[in-house]
PDB file of C-alpha atoms in Angstrom:
ATOM      1  CA  MET A   1       5.849 102.129 -46.825  1.00  0.00           C
ATOM      2  CA  ASP A   2       8.065 101.636 -43.814  1.00  0.00           C
ATOM      3  CA  LEU A   3       9.544  98.119 -43.660  1.00  0.00           C
ATOM      4  CA  PHE A   4       7.840  97.369 -40.348  1.00  0.00           C
ATOM      5  CA  ASP A   5       4.474  98.443 -41.760  1.00  0.00           C
ATOM      6  CA  ILE A   6       5.023  96.154 -44.752  1.00  0.00           C
ATOM      7  CA  ILE A   7       5.758  93.218 -42.441  1.00  0.00           C
ATOM      8  CA  LYS A   8       2.665  93.956 -40.334  1.00  0.00           C
ATOM      9  CA  GLN A   9       0.366  94.397 -43.335  1.00  0.00           C
ATOM     10  CA  ARG A  10       1.512  91.399 -45.363  1.00  0.00           C
ATOM     11  CA  SER A  11      -0.934  88.530 -45.041  1.00  0.00           C
ATOM     12  CA  SER A  12      -1.964  85.496 -47.051  1.00  0.00           C
ATOM     13  CA  VAL A  13      -4.569  86.642 -49.570  1.00  0.00           C
ATOM     14  CA  ARG A  14      -6.455  83.907 -51.425  1.00  0.00           C
ATOM     15  CA  HIS A  15      -9.099  85.941 -53.279  1.00  0.00           C
ATOM     16  CA  TYR A  16      -7.887  88.284 -56.011  1.00  0.00           C
ATOM     17  CA  ASP A  17      -9.373  90.846 -58.365  1.00  0.00           C
ATOM     18  CA  SER A  18      -8.991  89.035 -61.690  1.00  0.00           C
ATOM     19  CA  SER A  19      -9.293  92.308 -63.634  1.00  0.00           C
ATOM     20  CA  VAL A  20      -5.973  93.585 -62.258  1.00  0.00           C
ATOM     21  CA  SER A  21      -2.866  92.932 -64.318  1.00  0.00           C
ATOM     22  CA  ILE A  22       0.778  93.357 -63.449  1.00  0.00           C
ATOM     23  CA  SER A  23       3.358  94.201 -66.093  1.00  0.00           C
ATOM     24  CA  LYS A  24       6.361  92.052 -66.911  1.00  0.00           C
ATOM     25  CA  GLU A  25       8.558  95.007 -65.974  1.00  0.00           C
ATOM     26  CA  GLU A  26       7.034  95.310 -62.506  1.00  0.00           C
ATOM     27  CA  LEU A  27       7.228  91.562 -61.945  1.00  0.00           C
ATOM     28  CA  THR A  28      10.865  91.629 -62.996  1.00  0.00           C
ATOM     29  CA  GLU A  29      11.546  94.410 -60.494  1.00  0.00           C
ATOM     30  CA  ILE A  30       9.906  92.408 -57.692  1.00  0.00           C
ATOM     31  CA  LEU A  31      11.963  89.347 -58.658  1.00  0.00           C
ATOM     32  CA  SER A  32      15.128  91.440 -58.654  1.00  0.00           C
ATOM     33  CA  TYR A  33      14.471  92.313 -55.015  1.00  0.00           C
ATOM     34  CA  ALA A  34      13.891  88.630 -54.240  1.00  0.00           C
ATOM     35  CA  THR A  35      17.346  87.838 -55.622  1.00  0.00           C
ATOM     36  CA  LYS A  36      18.888  90.134 -53.000  1.00  0.00           C
ATOM     37  CA  ALA A  37      18.018  87.538 -50.341  1.00  0.00           C
ATOM     38  CA  PRO A  38      20.909  85.965 -48.435  1.00  0.00           C
ATOM     39  CA  SER A  39      22.149  82.520 -49.419  1.00  0.00           C
ATOM     40  CA  ALA A  40      24.793  80.109 -48.185  1.00  0.00           C
ATOM     41  CA  TRP A  41      28.144  80.824 -49.866  1.00  0.00           C
ATOM     42  CA  ASN A  42      26.153  83.317 -51.989  1.00  0.00           C
ATOM     43  CA  LEU A  43      25.245  80.439 -54.316  1.00  0.00           C
ATOM     44  CA  GLN A  44      21.745  81.860 -54.869  1.00  0.00           C
ATOM     45  CA  HIS A  45      19.888  78.548 -54.762  1.00  0.00           C
ATOM     46  CA  TRP A  46      16.713  79.748 -56.458  1.00  0.00           C
ATOM     47  CA  HIS A  47      15.006  79.684 -59.810  1.00  0.00           C
ATOM     48  CA  PHE A  48      11.658  81.233 -60.680  1.00  0.00           C
ATOM     49  CA  THR A  49       9.050  79.951 -63.114  1.00  0.00           C
ATOM     50  CA  ILE A  50       6.593  82.754 -63.855  1.00  0.00           C
ATOM     51  CA  PHE A  51       2.993  82.121 -64.865  1.00  0.00           C
ATOM     52  CA  HIS A  52       1.952  85.483 -66.251  1.00  0.00           C
ATOM     53  CA  SER A  53      -0.428  84.851 -69.123  1.00  0.00           C
ATOM     54  CA  LYS A  54      -3.995  83.647 -68.680  1.00  0.00           C
ATOM     55  CA  GLU A  55      -3.150  80.574 -70.718  1.00  0.00           C
ATOM     56  CA  SER A  56      -0.192  79.551 -68.553  1.00  0.00           C
ATOM     57  CA  LYS A  57      -2.169  80.020 -65.337  1.00  0.00           C
ATOM     58  CA  GLN A  58      -4.947  77.886 -66.796  1.00  0.00           C
ATOM     59  CA  THR A  59      -2.518  75.009 -67.398  1.00  0.00           C
ATOM     60  CA  LEU A  60      -1.346  75.310 -63.785  1.00  0.00           C
ATOM     61  CA  LEU A  61      -4.875  75.262 -62.349  1.00  0.00           C
ATOM     62  CA  PRO A  62      -5.412  71.455 -62.203  1.00  0.00           C
ATOM     63  CA  ILE A  63      -1.847  70.920 -60.963  1.00  0.00           C
ATOM     64  CA  ALA A  64      -2.659  73.270 -58.060  1.00  0.00           C
ATOM     65  CA  PHE A  65      -5.869  71.371 -57.234  1.00  0.00           C
ATOM     66  CA  ASN A  66      -8.120  73.934 -58.956  1.00  0.00           C
ATOM     67  CA  GLN A  67      -7.582  76.713 -56.419  1.00  0.00           C
ATOM     68  CA  SER A  68      -9.279  79.839 -57.780  1.00  0.00           C
ATOM     69  CA  GLN A  69      -6.371  82.068 -56.784  1.00  0.00           C
ATOM     70  CA  ILE A  70      -4.253  80.409 -59.483  1.00  0.00           C
ATOM     71  CA  THR A  71      -6.249  81.985 -62.284  1.00  0.00           C
ATOM     72  CA  ASP A  72      -7.582  85.062 -60.441  1.00  0.00           C
ATOM     73  CA  ALA A  73      -4.182  86.352 -59.293  1.00  0.00           C
ATOM     74  CA  SER A  74      -2.231  88.630 -61.615  1.00  0.00           C
ATOM     75  CA  ALA A  75       0.688  86.185 -61.641  1.00  0.00           C
ATOM     76  CA  ILE A  76       1.920  82.986 -60.051  1.00  0.00           C
ATOM     77  CA  ILE A  77       5.601  82.537 -59.260  1.00  0.00           C
ATOM     78  CA  ALA A  78       6.896  79.010 -58.749  1.00  0.00           C
ATOM     79  CA  ILE A  79       9.868  78.991 -56.379  1.00  0.00           C
ATOM     80  CA  LEU A  80      12.361  76.274 -57.258  1.00  0.00           C
ATOM     81  CA  GLY A  81      15.365  75.281 -55.157  1.00  0.00           C
ATOM     82  CA  ASP A  82      18.659  74.489 -56.859  1.00  0.00           C
ATOM     83  CA  MET A  83      20.015  71.088 -55.797  1.00  0.00           C
ATOM     84  CA  GLU A  84      23.196  71.738 -57.788  1.00  0.00           C
ATOM     85  CA  ALA A  85      23.916  75.279 -56.663  1.00  0.00           C
ATOM     86  CA  ASN A  86      27.573  74.308 -56.325  1.00  0.00           C
ATOM     87  CA  LYS A  87      27.700  74.695 -60.120  1.00  0.00           C
ATOM     88  CA  ASN A  88      27.171  78.449 -59.621  1.00  0.00           C
ATOM     89  CA  THR A  89      30.597  79.034 -58.080  1.00  0.00           C
ATOM     90  CA  ASP A  90      32.270  80.381 -61.238  1.00  0.00           C
ATOM     91  CA  ASP A  91      29.384  82.719 -62.030  1.00  0.00           C
ATOM     92  CA  VAL A  92      29.316  83.984 -58.443  1.00  0.00           C
ATOM     93  CA  TYR A  93      33.024  84.258 -57.681  1.00  0.00           C
ATOM     94  CA  ASP A  94      34.783  84.957 -61.011  1.00  0.00           C
ATOM     95  CA  PRO A  95      33.532  88.582 -61.188  1.00  0.00           C
ATOM     96  CA  LEU A  96      34.859  89.136 -57.655  1.00  0.00           C
ATOM     97  CA  VAL A  97      38.256  87.759 -58.655  1.00  0.00           C
ATOM     98  CA  THR A  98      38.297  89.880 -61.826  1.00  0.00           C
ATOM     99  CA  GLU A  99      37.441  93.028 -59.880  1.00  0.00           C
ATOM    100  CA  GLY A 100      40.027  92.318 -57.185  1.00  0.00           C
ATOM    101  CA  PHE A 101      37.592  91.668 -54.330  1.00  0.00           C
ATOM    102  CA  MET A 102      38.713  88.049 -53.978  1.00  0.00           C
ATOM    103  CA  THR A 103      41.905  86.186 -54.800  1.00  0.00           C
ATOM    104  CA  SER A 104      41.805  83.129 -57.050  1.00  0.00           C
ATOM    105  CA  GLU A 105      43.262  81.132 -54.136  1.00  0.00           C
ATOM    106  CA  ILE A 106      40.334  82.035 -51.890  1.00  0.00           C
ATOM    107  CA  LYS A 107      37.929  81.180 -54.688  1.00  0.00           C
ATOM    108  CA  GLU A 108      39.477  77.744 -55.088  1.00  0.00           C
ATOM    109  CA  THR A 109      39.363  77.161 -51.330  1.00  0.00           C
ATOM    110  CA  LEU A 110      35.666  78.057 -51.217  1.00  0.00           C
ATOM    111  CA  ALA A 111      34.917  75.949 -54.277  1.00  0.00           C
ATOM    112  CA  GLY A 112      36.561  72.967 -52.598  1.00  0.00           C
ATOM    113  CA  GLN A 113      34.492  73.424 -49.441  1.00  0.00           C
ATOM    114  CA  ILE A 114      31.305  73.780 -51.467  1.00  0.00           C
ATOM    115  CA  ASN A 115      31.887  70.743 -53.671  1.00  0.00           C
ATOM    116  CA  ARG A 116      32.700  68.572 -50.648  1.00  0.00           C
ATOM    117  CA  ALA A 117      29.471  69.676 -48.977  1.00  0.00           C
ATOM    118  CA  TYR A 118      27.498  68.909 -52.126  1.00  0.00           C
ATOM    119  CA  THR A 119      28.570  65.268 -52.135  1.00  0.00           C
ATOM    120  CA  SER A 120      25.708  64.870 -49.641  1.00  0.00           C
ATOM    121  CA  GLU A 121      22.319  64.786 -51.356  1.00  0.00           C
ATOM    122  CA  ALA A 122      20.615  65.544 -48.033  1.00  0.00           C
ATOM    123  CA  PHE A 123      22.741  68.676 -47.627  1.00  0.00           C
ATOM    124  CA  ALA A 124      21.991  69.787 -51.186  1.00  0.00           C
ATOM    125  CA  ARG A 125      18.250  69.328 -50.678  1.00  0.00           C
ATOM    126  CA  ASP A 126      18.202  71.108 -47.314  1.00  0.00           C
ATOM    127  CA  ALA A 127      20.202  74.005 -48.778  1.00  0.00           C
ATOM    128  CA  ALA A 128      17.837  74.243 -51.742  1.00  0.00           C
ATOM    129  CA  PHE A 129      14.773  74.481 -49.489  1.00  0.00           C
ATOM    130  CA  THR A 130      16.311  76.845 -46.947  1.00  0.00           C
ATOM    131  CA  ASN A 131      17.826  79.343 -49.337  1.00  0.00           C
ATOM    132  CA  ALA A 132      15.022  79.382 -51.912  1.00  0.00           C
ATOM    133  CA  SER A 133      12.565  79.994 -49.060  1.00  0.00           C
ATOM    134  CA  LEU A 134      14.541  83.090 -48.048  1.00  0.00           C
ATOM    135  CA  ALA A 135      14.066  84.427 -51.584  1.00  0.00           C
ATOM    136  CA  ALA A 136      10.361  83.547 -51.450  1.00  0.00           C
ATOM    137  CA  MET A 137       9.805  85.579 -48.291  1.00  0.00           C
ATOM    138  CA  GLN A 138      11.712  88.517 -49.723  1.00  0.00           C
ATOM    139  CA  LEU A 139       9.603  88.304 -52.887  1.00  0.00           C
ATOM    140  CA  MET A 140       6.369  88.540 -50.881  1.00  0.00           C
ATOM    141  CA  LEU A 141       7.631  91.540 -48.929  1.00  0.00           C
ATOM    142  CA  ALA A 142       8.749  93.251 -52.159  1.00  0.00           C
ATOM    143  CA  ALA A 143       5.330  92.604 -53.684  1.00  0.00           C
ATOM    144  CA  LYS A 144       3.639  94.171 -50.652  1.00  0.00           C
ATOM    145  CA  ALA A 145       5.947  97.180 -50.864  1.00  0.00           C
ATOM    146  CA  LYS A 146       4.795  97.616 -54.489  1.00  0.00           C
ATOM    147  CA  GLY A 147       1.150  97.503 -53.398  1.00  0.00           C
ATOM    148  CA  TYR A 148       0.383  93.869 -54.227  1.00  0.00           C
ATOM    149  CA  ASP A 149      -0.884  91.033 -52.065  1.00  0.00           C
ATOM    150  CA  SER A 150       0.412  87.480 -52.093  1.00  0.00           C
ATOM    151  CA  CYS A 151       0.046  83.977 -50.741  1.00  0.00           C
ATOM    152  CA  ALA A 152       2.533  81.137 -50.372  1.00  0.00           C
ATOM    153  CA  ILE A 153       0.963  77.958 -51.735  1.00  0.00           C
ATOM    154  CA  GLY A 154       2.230  74.526 -50.764  1.00  0.00           C
ATOM    155  CA  GLY A 155      -0.772  72.650 -52.124  1.00  0.00           C
ATOM    156  CA  PHE A 156       0.121  71.487 -55.617  1.00  0.00           C
ATOM    157  CA  ASN A 157       1.180  68.264 -57.297  1.00  0.00           C
ATOM    158  CA  LYS A 158       4.947  68.613 -57.408  1.00  0.00           C
ATOM    159  CA  GLU A 159       5.588  65.533 -59.540  1.00  0.00           C
ATOM    160  CA  GLN A 160       3.033  66.645 -62.102  1.00  0.00           C
ATOM    161  CA  PHE A 161       4.488  70.162 -62.043  1.00  0.00           C
ATOM    162  CA  MET A 162       7.970  68.847 -62.835  1.00  0.00           C
ATOM    163  CA  LYS A 163       6.657  66.697 -65.677  1.00  0.00           C
ATOM    164  CA  GLU A 164       4.263  69.227 -67.214  1.00  0.00           C
ATOM    165  CA  TYR A 165       6.824  72.041 -67.421  1.00  0.00           C
ATOM    166  CA  LYS A 166       9.848  69.829 -68.121  1.00  0.00           C
ATOM    167  CA  ILE A 167      11.738  71.153 -65.076  1.00  0.00           C
ATOM    168  CA  ASP A 168      15.373  70.066 -64.918  1.00  0.00           C
ATOM    169  CA  LYS A 169      16.001  67.521 -62.164  1.00  0.00           C
ATOM    170  CA  ARG A 170      18.587  69.824 -60.598  1.00  0.00           C
ATOM    171  CA  TYR A 171      15.633  71.840 -59.262  1.00  0.00           C
ATOM    172  CA  VAL A 172      13.084  70.932 -56.622  1.00  0.00           C
ATOM    173  CA  PRO A 173       9.714  72.748 -56.416  1.00  0.00           C
ATOM    174  CA  ILE A 174       9.384  74.556 -53.087  1.00  0.00           C
ATOM    175  CA  MET A 175       6.151  76.566 -53.332  1.00  0.00           C
ATOM    176  CA  LEU A 176       3.944  78.673 -55.556  1.00  0.00           C
ATOM    177  CA  ILE A 177       3.334  82.331 -54.762  1.00  0.00           C
ATOM    178  CA  SER A 178       0.230  84.137 -56.002  1.00  0.00           C
ATOM    179  CA  ILE A 179       0.537  87.888 -56.555  1.00  0.00           C
ATOM    180  CA  GLY A 180      -2.239  90.382 -57.222  1.00  0.00           C
ATOM    181  CA  LYS A 181      -4.728  92.774 -55.673  1.00  0.00           C
ATOM    182  CA  ALA A 182      -6.963  91.450 -52.915  1.00  0.00           C
ATOM    183  CA  LEU A 183     -10.634  91.107 -53.788  1.00  0.00           C
ATOM    184  CA  LYS A 184     -11.430  90.834 -50.100  1.00  0.00           C
ATOM    185  CA  PRO A 185      -9.297  90.975 -46.943  1.00  0.00           C
ATOM    186  CA  ALA A 186      -7.301  87.995 -45.799  1.00  0.00           C
ATOM    187  CA  HIS A 187      -8.652  85.817 -43.009  1.00  0.00           C
ATOM    188  CA  GLN A 188      -7.723  87.075 -39.575  1.00  0.00           C
ATOM    189  CA  SER A 189      -4.945  85.061 -38.003  1.00  0.00           C
ATOM    190  CA  TYR A 190      -3.644  84.790 -34.472  1.00  0.00           C
ATOM    191  CA  ARG A 191       0.087  84.891 -33.865  1.00  0.00           C
ATOM    192  CA  LEU A 192       1.673  83.306 -30.828  1.00  0.00           C
ATOM    193  CA  ASP A 193       3.441  85.660 -28.447  1.00  0.00           C
ATOM    194  CA  VAL A 194       7.194  85.818 -28.738  1.00  0.00           C
ATOM    195  CA  ASP A 195       7.586  84.207 -25.311  1.00  0.00           C
ATOM    196  CA  LYS A 196       5.680  81.174 -26.602  1.00  0.00           C
ATOM    197  CA  VAL A 197       8.050  80.616 -29.498  1.00  0.00           C
ATOM    198  CA  SER A 198      11.406  81.536 -27.998  1.00  0.00           C
ATOM    199  CA  THR A 199      13.853  80.292 -25.425  1.00  0.00           C
ATOM    200  CA  TRP A 200      16.393  82.664 -23.909  1.00  0.00           C
ATOM    201  CA  LEU A 201      19.690  81.217 -22.726  1.00  0.00           C
TER     202      LEU A 201
END
């Protein structure tokens, strides 16, 4: 599909055909597109926890307030934001230095800027939410391009989620995303006109 058609057709689907499965390979491909999202300093502030099996989705169900889409969808992807993304600098920049796309001096300059910024917990948290959300949106568009529907879910017990799945404290849960085939169309929604949500200067 054309990108603009994908954007127009993507909507929040909450009722899924539970008989439809999605392979690990196809999910991995969708996630690979999500990782192409932009991120500050290219630190890639995201981590994904994938609920693919029926058993894993069942454990998530009470944490997500028993929403039927949790178990009916083909998969649930938990989007986590990395509060310590500054620790990714070597993994992100060393290959560029090795391949001659960046000097070691520039790498060290960037690393210094990043580590100074990350002395602020508020900055780290804001960056985790902002950048992981970019990956989440890209994931939903990639899923639609592959013929799947999705829904971003903010309604779940984040503290219980962290405890149940022993999530490292460097990560903060941002949202869950259900992926599958719609059992019935999404609710109609009304979007505000551009002139209502923009100011031209």
